[in-house]
Coordinates of C-alpha atoms in Angstrom, one line a residue:
Chain G
M1 CA 210.0 -90.6 92.1
Q2 CA 209.4 -89.1 88.9
I3 CA 206.4 -89.8 86.7
T4 CA 206.4 -89.2 83.3
S5 CA 203.5 -88.6 81.5
K6 CA 202.5 -90.5 78.6
F7 CA 200.1 -88.2 77.3
H8 CA 201.3 -85.2 75.6
S9 CA 199.2 -81.9 75.6
K10 CA 198.0 -81.8 72.2
R11 CA 197.0 -78.2 70.7
G12 CA 193.4 -77.6 70.4
S13 CA 192.2 -80.4 72.7
A14 CA 190.9 -77.7 75.1
L15 CA 189.1 -76.3 72.3
L16 CA 187.3 -79.3 71.2
V17 CA 186.2 -79.9 75.1
T18 CA 184.8 -76.6 75.1
L19 CA 182.9 -77.5 71.6
V20 CA 181.3 -80.5 72.8
T21 CA 180.3 -79.3 76.1
A22 CA 179.1 -76.4 74.1
V23 CA 177.1 -78.6 71.6
V24 CA 175.8 -80.7 74.6
I25 CA 174.6 -77.7 76.9
G26 CA 173.5 -76.1 73.3
T27 CA 171.3 -79.2 72.5
T28 CA 169.7 -79.5 76.0
L29 CA 168.6 -75.8 76.1
A30 CA 167.3 -76.1 72.6
S31 CA 165.5 -79.2 73.6
Y32 CA 164.2 -77.2 76.5
L33 CA 163.4 -74.1 74.9
G34 CA 161.5 -76.5 72.2
M35 CA 159.3 -78.3 75.0
V36 CA 158.4 -74.9 76.5
K37 CA 157.5 -73.8 73.3
Y38 CA 155.2 -77.1 72.8
Q39 CA 154.2 -76.6 76.4
N40 CA 153.1 -72.8 75.8
Q41 CA 151.5 -73.6 72.1
S42 CA 149.5 -76.4 74.0
N43 CA 148.3 -73.8 76.7
M44 CA 147.6 -71.0 74.0
R45 CA 145.4 -73.0 72.1
S46 CA 143.2 -73.9 74.8
L47 CA 143.2 -70.4 75.8
Y48 CA 142.0 -69.5 72.7
W49 CA 139.6 -72.2 72.5
N50 CA 138.2 -71.5 75.4
T51 CA 138.3 -67.9 75.3
G52 CA 135.9 -68.2 72.3
L53 CA 133.3 -69.5 74.4
P54 CA 132.3 -66.6 76.6
V55 CA 132.8 -64.5 73.4
A56 CA 130.5 -66.5 71.2
E57 CA 127.7 -66.6 74.2
A58 CA 128.2 -62.8 74.8
G59 CA 127.0 -62.5 71.4
V60 CA 123.8 -64.6 72.0
E61 CA 123.2 -62.6 75.1
E62 CA 123.6 -59.3 72.9
A63 CA 121.0 -60.6 70.4
L64 CA 118.3 -62.0 73.2
T65 CA 119.1 -58.4 74.9
H66 CA 118.0 -57.0 71.8
L67 CA 114.9 -59.0 71.2
A68 CA 114.0 -58.2 74.7
W69 CA 114.2 -54.3 74.3
A70 CA 114.4 -53.6 70.4
D71 CA 110.9 -54.6 70.6
T72 CA 109.2 -55.1 66.6
N73 CA 111.7 -53.1 64.8
L74 CA 115.2 -55.1 64.9
A75 CA 117.2 -52.8 62.6
Q76 CA 118.1 -50.6 65.1
Y77 CA 121.0 -50.1 68.2
G78 CA 123.8 -51.1 65.5
W79 CA 121.7 -54.0 64.3
T80 CA 121.2 -53.9 60.5
L81 CA 119.1 -56.4 57.9
T82 CA 121.9 -57.6 56.0
N83 CA 121.5 -60.8 53.6
G84 CA 117.9 -62.0 55.3
S85 CA 119.3 -61.6 58.7
F86 CA 119.9 -59.2 61.4
Y87 CA 123.6 -58.4 61.7
K88 CA 125.8 -57.3 64.2
E89 CA 129.5 -57.2 65.2
R90 CA 131.3 -56.0 67.8
M91 CA 134.6 -56.2 69.6
I92 CA 134.7 -57.8 73.2
G93 CA 138.4 -56.7 74.5
T94 CA 140.8 -57.9 71.9
S95 CA 138.1 -60.7 70.6
K96 CA 135.2 -59.8 67.8
V97 CA 131.9 -61.5 67.6
Q98 CA 129.6 -61.5 64.9
V99 CA 126.0 -62.5 65.6
R100 CA 123.2 -63.0 63.0
M101 CA 119.6 -63.3 63.9
S102 CA 117.1 -64.8 61.3
V103 CA 114.1 -63.1 60.8
T104 CA 111.8 -65.7 61.3
N105 CA 109.9 -65.5 64.8
P106 CA 111.1 -67.0 67.0
P107 CA 114.4 -66.3 65.7
T108 CA 117.6 -68.4 65.5
I109 CA 120.7 -66.8 66.7
L110 CA 124.4 -67.6 65.1
A111 CA 127.3 -66.0 67.1
Q112 CA 131.0 -66.4 66.0
A113 CA 133.8 -65.7 68.0
Y114 CA 137.2 -64.4 66.5
I115 CA 140.3 -64.4 69.0
L116 CA 143.0 -62.2 67.8
D117 CA 146.3 -64.2 67.7
P118 CA 148.9 -61.2 69.1
K119 CA 151.7 -63.1 67.4
N120 CA 150.1 -62.7 63.6
N121 CA 147.9 -59.8 64.9
A122 CA 145.2 -61.7 63.1
F123 CA 142.1 -63.2 63.8
I124 CA 142.5 -67.0 64.5
E125 CA 140.4 -68.9 62.0
P126 CA 137.9 -70.9 61.7
P127 CA 136.0 -68.7 64.6
R128 CA 134.3 -70.3 67.4
T129 CA 130.4 -70.7 66.5
V130 CA 127.2 -71.0 68.6
R131 CA 123.8 -71.4 67.1
V132 CA 121.0 -71.3 69.4
T133 CA 117.0 -71.7 68.8
T134 CA 114.6 -69.3 70.8
T135 CA 111.0 -69.3 72.0
N136 CA 109.2 -66.8 73.2
D137 CA 108.2 -68.1 76.9
A138 CA 104.6 -68.0 78.3
L139 CA 104.3 -65.7 81.3
F140 CA 102.0 -68.2 82.4
A141 CA 103.5 -71.5 82.1
K142 CA 102.3 -73.0 85.2
G143 CA 99.0 -72.7 87.1
M144 CA 100.0 -71.0 90.5
V145 CA 103.2 -69.5 90.8
A146 CA 104.8 -67.4 93.6
K147 CA 108.1 -66.3 95.0
G148 CA 107.5 -66.8 98.4
V149 CA 105.1 -69.1 100.6
I150 CA 101.9 -70.8 98.9
D151 CA 99.4 -71.9 101.5
L152 CA 96.4 -74.2 100.4
N153 CA 94.8 -74.0 103.5
G154 CA 91.1 -74.6 103.3
N155 CA 88.7 -77.6 102.4
N156 CA 88.1 -79.3 99.0
I157 CA 90.9 -77.1 97.3
E158 CA 91.9 -78.6 94.2
T159 CA 94.2 -77.7 90.9
D160 CA 93.8 -79.1 87.5
S161 CA 94.2 -77.8 84.3
F162 CA 92.3 -77.8 80.6
D163 CA 92.8 -76.2 77.4
S164 CA 90.4 -74.1 76.2
T165 CA 91.9 -74.2 72.8
D166 CA 91.2 -78.1 72.3
T167 CA 87.9 -79.5 72.1
N168 CA 89.1 -82.6 73.8
Y169 CA 89.8 -80.8 76.9
S170 CA 87.8 -78.5 76.7
T171 CA 83.8 -77.7 75.6
N172 CA 82.8 -74.8 74.2
G173 CA 86.3 -73.2 75.6
K174 CA 85.2 -73.9 78.9
Y175 CA 86.4 -76.5 81.6
V176 CA 84.5 -79.3 82.0
A177 CA 85.8 -81.9 84.8
S178 CA 85.4 -84.7 82.6
K179 CA 87.7 -83.3 80.2
S180 CA 90.5 -82.3 82.6
K181 CA 93.8 -82.4 82.6
D182 CA 96.8 -82.9 85.4
N183 CA 98.9 -80.1 84.3
G184 CA 97.2 -78.0 87.5
D185 CA 101.2 -77.0 89.0
V186 CA 101.7 -75.2 91.9
A187 CA 104.9 -73.6 92.1
T188 CA 107.3 -71.7 94.4
N189 CA 110.9 -70.1 93.9
S190 CA 111.1 -70.3 97.7
G191 CA 113.9 -72.6 100.1
L192 CA 112.5 -72.3 103.0
I193 CA 111.0 -75.8 104.9
N194 CA 107.2 -75.9 103.9
S195 CA 107.2 -73.2 101.3
L196 CA 104.3 -74.9 99.5
N197 CA 101.9 -76.0 102.0
V198 CA 99.2 -78.2 100.4
G199 CA 97.3 -79.1 103.1
N200 CA 94.5 -81.4 102.4
A201 CA 94.3 -80.2 98.9
N202 CA 94.3 -82.3 95.8
I203 CA 97.2 -81.1 93.5
K204 CA 96.8 -82.5 89.9
G205 CA 100.0 -81.6 88.6
K206 CA 103.6 -81.1 89.9
A207 CA 104.7 -79.1 93.2
S208 CA 107.9 -77.3 92.8
T209 CA 109.6 -75.5 95.1
G210 CA 113.4 -73.9 95.5
P211 CA 116.1 -75.7 96.5
G212 CA 115.9 -76.5 99.8
G213 CA 112.4 -76.3 100.3
S214 CA 109.9 -78.7 100.4
V215 CA 106.2 -79.6 100.1
S216 CA 103.8 -80.0 103.3
V217 CA 101.0 -82.6 102.8
G218 CA 98.2 -82.7 105.1
S219 CA 96.8 -86.3 105.7
N220 CA 94.2 -85.9 102.8
G221 CA 96.4 -84.0 100.7
S222 CA 97.2 -85.4 97.4
V223 CA 99.8 -84.3 94.6
G224 CA 100.4 -86.4 91.5
S225 CA 98.6 -87.1 88.3
K226 CA 95.0 -87.2 87.5
A227 CA 94.8 -90.9 88.0
W228 CA 96.7 -90.6 91.2
V229 CA 94.8 -88.0 92.6
D230 CA 91.5 -89.4 91.2
G231 CA 92.2 -93.1 92.4
G232 CA 92.0 -92.0 96.3
H233 CA 95.8 -92.0 96.7
N234 CA 97.2 -89.5 99.2
G235 CA 100.6 -87.9 99.6
I236 CA 102.9 -87.0 96.7
Q237 CA 102.7 -89.4 94.0
P238 CA 106.9 -90.3 93.0
G239 CA 108.4 -88.4 90.5
W240 CA 105.5 -85.3 90.9
T241 CA 107.6 -82.7 92.9
T242 CA 110.8 -80.8 92.4
D243 CA 113.3 -78.9 93.9
D244 CA 114.7 -76.9 91.3
M245 CA 112.6 -74.0 90.5
N246 CA 114.2 -70.9 89.5
V247 CA 112.3 -68.1 87.6
A248 CA 112.8 -64.6 87.7
F249 CA 109.4 -62.6 87.4
P250 CA 110.0 -59.2 86.0
D251 CA 108.3 -56.3 87.2
V252 CA 105.2 -55.0 85.7
K253 CA 105.8 -51.7 83.6
V254 CA 103.6 -48.8 83.7
P255 CA 101.4 -49.6 80.4
F256 CA 101.5 -46.4 78.8
T257 CA 102.4 -43.0 79.7
G258 CA 100.5 -39.1 78.6
G259 CA 97.3 -40.0 80.2
G260 CA 94.6 -41.9 79.1
F261 CA 90.9 -41.5 79.1
T262 CA 88.4 -41.1 82.0
P263 CA 85.8 -44.0 81.9
A264 CA 82.2 -42.8 81.5
S265 CA 79.1 -43.8 83.4
G266 CA 76.3 -44.8 80.8
N267 CA 72.8 -46.9 80.4
V268 CA 73.6 -49.4 77.6
G269 CA 70.5 -51.9 77.3
G270 CA 68.3 -50.5 80.2
T271 CA 71.6 -51.0 82.6
N272 CA 73.2 -48.1 84.0
F273 CA 77.1 -48.6 84.2
Q274 CA 79.2 -46.6 86.5
H275 CA 82.0 -47.1 84.0
I276 CA 81.8 -47.9 80.3
L277 CA 85.3 -48.9 78.4
A278 CA 84.9 -49.2 74.7
G279 CA 88.6 -49.8 74.1
G280 CA 92.0 -48.0 74.2
N281 CA 93.3 -46.3 77.1
Y282 CA 91.7 -45.6 80.1
Q283 CA 93.1 -44.2 83.7
M284 CA 91.9 -43.3 87.0
S285 CA 93.4 -42.4 90.3
S286 CA 91.6 -45.4 92.2
L287 CA 88.6 -47.5 91.6
S288 CA 86.0 -48.0 94.0
M289 CA 83.0 -50.0 93.2
S290 CA 80.4 -51.1 95.8
G291 CA 76.3 -52.1 96.1
Q292 CA 75.1 -52.6 92.4
Q293 CA 77.6 -50.5 90.6
K294 CA 79.1 -52.3 87.3
M295 CA 81.7 -51.8 84.8
L296 CA 81.3 -52.7 81.5
V297 CA 84.3 -53.3 78.8
T298 CA 83.2 -53.4 75.0
G299 CA 86.2 -53.4 73.5
N300 CA 89.8 -54.2 73.6
S301 CA 90.9 -51.6 76.9
V302 CA 93.7 -51.0 79.2
L303 CA 92.9 -49.4 82.7
Y304 CA 95.6 -47.9 84.5
I305 CA 94.7 -47.1 88.2
T306 CA 97.1 -45.1 89.8
G307 CA 95.9 -46.0 93.1
N308 CA 93.9 -48.7 95.1
A309 CA 91.1 -50.6 93.6
S310 CA 88.4 -52.0 95.5
M311 CA 85.2 -53.9 94.5
S312 CA 82.4 -54.8 97.0
G313 CA 78.9 -55.5 97.6
Q314 CA 77.6 -56.7 94.6
S315 CA 79.6 -54.8 92.2
Q316 CA 81.0 -56.3 89.1
I317 CA 83.0 -55.9 85.9
I318 CA 81.5 -57.3 82.9
L319 CA 83.0 -58.1 79.8
A320 CA 81.2 -58.0 76.9
P321 CA 81.6 -61.0 74.1
G322 CA 84.9 -60.4 72.8
A323 CA 85.7 -57.4 74.8
T324 CA 89.3 -57.8 76.9
L325 CA 90.4 -55.7 79.6
R326 CA 94.1 -55.1 80.9
M327 CA 93.6 -53.8 84.7
Y328 CA 97.2 -52.2 85.8
V329 CA 96.9 -51.5 89.5
A330 CA 99.5 -49.3 91.1
G331 CA 98.3 -48.6 94.4
P332 CA 99.3 -50.8 97.4
T333 CA 95.8 -52.5 98.0
A334 CA 93.5 -54.1 95.5
S335 CA 90.5 -56.1 96.5
L336 CA 88.8 -58.2 93.9
G337 CA 85.2 -58.8 95.6
G338 CA 81.4 -58.3 95.3
N339 CA 80.5 -60.5 91.9
G340 CA 83.8 -60.3 90.6
I341 CA 84.9 -60.4 86.8
I342 CA 82.0 -61.6 84.7
N343 CA 84.2 -62.6 81.9
N344 CA 82.1 -65.2 79.4
G345 CA 85.2 -65.7 77.4
S346 CA 88.4 -67.5 78.0
A347 CA 91.4 -66.4 80.8
L348 CA 93.1 -64.8 77.6
N349 CA 89.9 -61.7 77.9
F350 CA 90.9 -60.7 81.6
S351 CA 94.1 -59.5 82.7
Y352 CA 95.4 -58.2 86.3
F353 CA 98.8 -56.5 86.6
G354 CA 100.2 -55.2 89.4
L355 CA 102.7 -53.5 89.6
P356 CA 105.6 -53.3 92.0
S357 CA 104.0 -50.9 94.1
N358 CA 101.1 -53.6 94.3
T359 CA 101.7 -55.4 97.6
S360 CA 98.4 -56.7 98.2
L361 CA 95.6 -58.4 96.4
S362 CA 92.4 -60.3 97.5
F363 CA 89.7 -62.2 95.7
A364 CA 87.0 -62.9 97.8
G365 CA 83.6 -63.7 97.1
N366 CA 81.5 -66.7 95.5
A367 CA 81.9 -65.5 91.8
A368 CA 84.1 -67.6 89.5
F369 CA 86.9 -65.7 88.3
T370 CA 87.9 -66.2 84.5
G371 CA 91.4 -64.5 83.6
T372 CA 95.0 -64.0 84.8
I373 CA 96.5 -62.2 87.7
Y374 CA 100.1 -61.0 87.1
A375 CA 101.5 -59.0 90.5
P376 CA 105.1 -60.4 91.3
S377 CA 105.1 -58.4 94.3
A378 CA 101.5 -58.7 95.7
A379 CA 100.5 -61.3 98.8
F380 CA 97.8 -62.9 97.2
T381 CA 94.8 -63.8 99.4
L382 CA 92.0 -66.0 97.8
G383 CA 88.8 -66.7 99.9
G384 CA 85.2 -67.9 99.5
G385 CA 85.0 -69.9 96.6
G386 CA 81.3 -70.4 96.2
N387 CA 79.5 -73.6 95.5
N388 CA 80.4 -75.0 92.2
N389 CA 83.9 -76.4 90.7
Y390 CA 84.0 -73.2 88.2
D391 CA 85.9 -71.0 90.6
F392 CA 89.3 -69.8 89.3
V393 CA 90.1 -70.5 85.7
G394 CA 93.4 -68.9 84.3
A395 CA 96.8 -68.4 86.1
S396 CA 98.6 -66.5 88.9
V397 CA 102.0 -65.1 89.4
T398 CA 102.4 -63.2 92.7
S399 CA 105.0 -63.1 95.3
T400 CA 102.6 -65.4 98.1
V401 CA 99.5 -67.0 98.0
Q402 CA 97.0 -68.0 100.7
M403 CA 94.2 -69.8 99.8
N404 CA 91.2 -70.3 102.4
G405 CA 87.8 -71.8 101.3
H406 CA 87.1 -74.5 99.1
F407 CA 88.7 -73.3 96.0
H408 CA 88.9 -75.1 92.5
F409 CA 91.9 -73.7 90.4
H410 CA 91.6 -74.9 87.0
Y411 CA 95.0 -73.9 85.0
D412 CA 93.8 -73.0 81.0
E413 CA 97.3 -74.5 79.4
A414 CA 96.2 -72.2 76.5
L415 CA 97.6 -69.5 78.0
G416 CA 101.2 -71.4 77.6
K417 CA 100.2 -71.7 74.0
I418 CA 98.9 -68.2 73.0
G419 CA 98.9 -66.2 76.1
P420 CA 101.3 -63.3 77.1
R421 CA 104.9 -63.8 76.8
R422 CA 107.8 -63.2 79.1
G423 CA 110.4 -62.8 76.8
Y424 CA 112.9 -65.0 74.6
T425 CA 114.4 -68.0 75.6
V426 CA 117.0 -70.4 74.5
T427 CA 115.6 -73.6 73.4
S428 CA 118.6 -75.4 72.1
W429 CA 122.2 -74.7 71.8
N430 CA 124.9 -76.5 69.5
E431 CA 128.3 -75.4 68.7
I432 CA 128.8 -76.0 64.9
Chain Y
M1 CA 204.5 -85.1 87.1
T2 CA 204.9 -86.2 90.4
L3 CA 203.0 -88.8 92.4
V4 CA 201.2 -85.9 94.3
E5 CA 200.6 -84.1 91.4
F6 CA 198.8 -87.2 89.6
M7 CA 197.2 -87.8 92.4
I8 CA 195.5 -84.1 93.2
S9 CA 194.8 -84.2 89.6
G10 CA 193.2 -87.5 89.5
S11 CA 191.1 -86.2 92.5
I12 CA 189.8 -83.1 90.7
A13 CA 189.2 -84.9 87.8
A14 CA 187.2 -87.5 89.8
I15 CA 185.4 -84.9 91.4
L16 CA 184.5 -82.7 88.2
L17 CA 183.9 -85.9 86.3
S18 CA 180.8 -86.8 89.3
A19 CA 179.7 -83.5 88.9
V20 CA 179.3 -83.8 85.1
A21 CA 177.6 -87.2 85.8
M22 CA 175.6 -85.8 88.4
L23 CA 174.6 -83.0 86.5
T24 CA 173.7 -85.4 83.6
F25 CA 171.4 -87.7 86.0
Y26 CA 169.3 -84.9 87.3
T27 CA 169.0 -83.0 84.0
G28 CA 168.2 -86.1 82.5
R29 CA 165.7 -86.7 84.9
S30 CA 164.0 -83.4 84.9
F31 CA 164.0 -83.8 81.3
A32 CA 161.9 -86.8 81.3
S33 CA 159.8 -85.3 84.2
M34 CA 159.0 -82.4 81.9
A35 CA 158.5 -84.0 78.7
N36 CA 156.3 -86.3 80.4
Y37 CA 154.4 -83.8 82.4
I38 CA 154.0 -81.7 78.7
E39 CA 152.5 -84.8 77.3
L40 CA 150.3 -85.6 80.2
D41 CA 149.2 -81.9 80.4
Q42 CA 148.4 -81.9 76.6
H43 CA 146.1 -85.3 76.6
S44 CA 144.3 -83.9 79.7
R45 CA 143.6 -80.5 78.4
G46 CA 142.7 -81.8 75.2
T47 CA 140.2 -84.3 76.7
L48 CA 138.8 -81.6 78.9
D49 CA 138.2 -79.4 76.2
Q50 CA 136.6 -81.9 74.0
M51 CA 134.5 -83.1 77.3
S52 CA 133.4 -79.4 78.1
Q53 CA 132.0 -79.1 74.3
Q54 CA 130.2 -82.1 74.1
I55 CA 128.5 -82.0 77.7
R56 CA 127.6 -78.1 76.9
Q57 CA 125.5 -79.3 74.2
T58 CA 123.9 -82.5 75.7
T59 CA 120.0 -82.5 75.9
K60 CA 120.1 -83.4 79.8
L61 CA 121.7 -86.0 81.7
L62 CA 120.0 -89.6 82.4
S63 CA 122.3 -90.9 85.1
A64 CA 125.3 -89.8 87.1
T65 CA 127.8 -92.0 89.8
S66 CA 130.8 -90.6 90.7
Q67 CA 132.7 -92.4 87.9
K68 CA 129.9 -92.8 85.3
L69 CA 128.0 -90.1 83.4
V70 CA 125.4 -90.8 80.7
F71 CA 124.2 -88.4 79.1
L72 CA 120.8 -87.7 76.0
D73 CA 123.2 -86.3 73.4
H74 CA 122.1 -83.4 71.3
D75 CA 121.2 -86.3 68.3
G76 CA 119.1 -88.0 70.3
S77 CA 121.9 -91.2 71.3
N78 CA 123.7 -91.9 74.6
L79 CA 126.6 -90.2 75.3
T80 CA 128.7 -92.0 78.0
Y81 CA 131.9 -90.7 80.2
V82 CA 133.0 -93.7 82.1
Y83 CA 136.1 -94.1 84.6
N84 CA 137.7 -97.6 84.8
P85 CA 139.7 -97.5 88.2
T86 CA 141.4 -100.7 87.7
N87 CA 142.8 -100.0 84.4
R88 CA 143.4 -95.9 85.2
T89 CA 141.2 -95.0 81.9
L90 CA 138.3 -92.8 81.0
I91 CA 136.1 -94.0 78.2
R92 CA 133.7 -92.1 75.9
Q93 CA 131.0 -94.3 74.4
K94 CA 128.5 -93.2 71.9
T95 CA 125.6 -95.0 70.6
G96 CA 126.9 -96.0 66.7
Q97 CA 130.3 -95.0 67.5
P98 CA 133.6 -97.1 68.5
D99 CA 134.4 -96.9 72.0
K100 CA 137.6 -93.9 72.8
V101 CA 139.8 -94.3 75.6
L102 CA 140.1 -90.1 76.2
L103 CA 142.7 -90.5 79.4
T104 CA 144.9 -93.2 80.4
G105 CA 147.2 -92.9 83.6
C106 CA 144.1 -92.0 85.2
D107 CA 144.8 -92.1 89.1
N108 CA 141.3 -90.8 90.4
L109 CA 138.7 -89.4 88.7
E110 CA 135.4 -88.0 90.4
F111 CA 132.0 -86.7 88.8
N112 CA 129.6 -84.5 90.5
I113 CA 126.3 -82.9 89.5
F114 CA 124.8 -79.7 90.7
Q115 CA 121.4 -78.1 89.7
R116 CA 120.8 -74.5 88.6
N117 CA 120.0 -72.5 91.2
P118 CA 123.2 -70.6 92.9
I119 CA 123.6 -70.6 96.5
N120 CA 122.6 -67.2 97.6
G121 CA 125.6 -64.7 97.9
T122 CA 127.6 -67.4 96.5
Y123 CA 129.0 -68.5 92.5
N124 CA 128.4 -72.0 93.7
Q125 CA 125.0 -74.4 92.9
Y126 CA 123.1 -76.6 94.9
P127 CA 124.7 -80.2 94.8
T128 CA 121.8 -82.6 93.3
A129 CA 121.7 -86.3 93.6
N130 CA 119.0 -86.4 90.9
A131 CA 120.2 -86.4 87.5
A132 CA 117.0 -85.1 86.1
T133 CA 117.6 -81.8 87.6
C134 CA 121.1 -81.7 86.8
K135 CA 122.3 -78.3 85.3
L136 CA 126.1 -78.3 86.1
V137 CA 128.7 -80.9 85.9
Q138 CA 131.9 -81.0 87.6
L139 CA 134.8 -83.1 86.3
R140 CA 137.8 -83.5 88.5
W141 CA 141.0 -86.2 87.7
T142 CA 144.4 -86.6 88.3
C143 CA 146.7 -88.4 86.0
S144 CA 150.4 -89.6 86.1
R145 CA 152.5 -91.3 84.3
D146 CA 155.8 -93.3 85.3
N147 CA 158.9 -92.4 83.9
I148 CA 162.5 -94.1 84.5
Y149 CA 163.0 -92.5 87.6
S150 CA 160.1 -92.2 89.4
R151 CA 156.3 -91.3 89.5
F152 CA 156.6 -87.8 91.4
N153 CA 156.4 -84.5 89.7
T154 CA 154.4 -86.1 86.5
E155 CA 150.6 -85.5 87.8
S156 CA 148.4 -83.3 85.8
V157 CA 145.1 -82.3 87.5
Q158 CA 142.1 -80.8 85.8
S159 CA 139.0 -79.5 87.4
A160 CA 136.1 -78.0 85.3
R161 CA 132.2 -77.3 85.8
I162 CA 130.6 -77.5 82.7
V163 CA 126.9 -75.9 82.0
I164 CA 124.7 -78.0 80.2
R165 CA 122.9 -75.6 77.9
K166 CA 120.1 -77.2 77.3
Q167 CA 118.9 -78.0 80.7

């Protein structure tokens, strides 16, 4: 059978079909490419947006590092005083950060991050900008701080706080029980079980450990507010413990190089003194005081002991009114016994610094101690405690704490306000 | 043209047309899925960028569950992110401002909080249940959208850990 086609071949029909097909495929391809481009742009926008933040924060870090190392002269190491603020610009990879620090103290830091757009080879505007305010953090922001275990092993141990610069919370700058506060915090970085053994002590303040750490309290121990402890409650008041303690303890540096004076002996007011420090830098290979030996400090003095320090018998270090002593000990052992440090001023007047090689510090005897201890590598042992409640006034930062006897530990909150600082930290962070 | 020739050519044409129809069908589905995914991804990514910027500069976390976070914002007002599994939405609530739907089509969403301390030897932080000690917030969600064919291949998963800078 022969079928005759009704369709006559037409010239150009194949071309038309090809063209239509090409248009359909082309449109589809163009749409795909458009979507891919759109997605790519979206990804790139997000990438640039998120890249800007670490670049800006790198600028903030740069400023904080500069504050820590440049001391008082901030116009150095590439920083210039420009238009009333300290300014630095640097490249980080292909990105650029401009950092400005106000001349105020503590400074405000403004960091602007510019991200390079490879398509145009130009920085994207506007920059991502971060502004932070800072504070020069207190070295002694809490009463008793340690890297490791704190063991308050003894009877009638108590911590609380006062403020030697506020007459509402002190009398003539001295601790008075009736004006005490409840910021006698005890804190450890340790995350060990029972890393803070309160025993039967009364902690008028917060007890803090590192993550996973725990606070052990004896049957007569109490941790909490002044009202909680004075109210006769045992145990831990809800909300007065935390387990997120995480503080860096920078090492103590040698106070000076090039040597210092050797303290001379002498007679002052009819009393013989083994060592007299009249102000300035003093250096000794070791300190050993016993019997009735005395040291007198009459000016603002720094004493660098390259070896061990030992006080026993009835020896004592006497700070004249208005005098200050910063004692640095590099030897492995220091023992502040005898009659201790006679400091009728505030805790700011006497400071003990243990260098990294100072691994043991003991505080014995019945004399009161007014001052601060910063020895982050030293195991701190306290024994004795006298018969009154004026035992330890100030603050301590050590590696561990072992407290025996019946110490009363009074944290002076003035140390947090006007005491030594440990460096600038960020207090607020805003993106603008 | 003989009948045999007609049948053969008809069969070939049918095969070709079927192939074209199939190609059109799959291309259309792929096209729809891709368009869906791009839009979904863009919304998720934009939401994540916004939330990371806002959470980063809050003052502190006030309360937290796996589906709701309440922050004290930098301006002193409360900032809340709440997930509604029934409506599949993530909503931002801020005092003095109208509620804003950040995500739709959210199949699951989970908030987790962590404290500041890093776990030794890792880049992770210790999880916490206490909002007062929260330093990091982890967000994780999965969104999907229906298209004319199916829900497959139109999921967008986002996850991030955000550090509260002021805490």
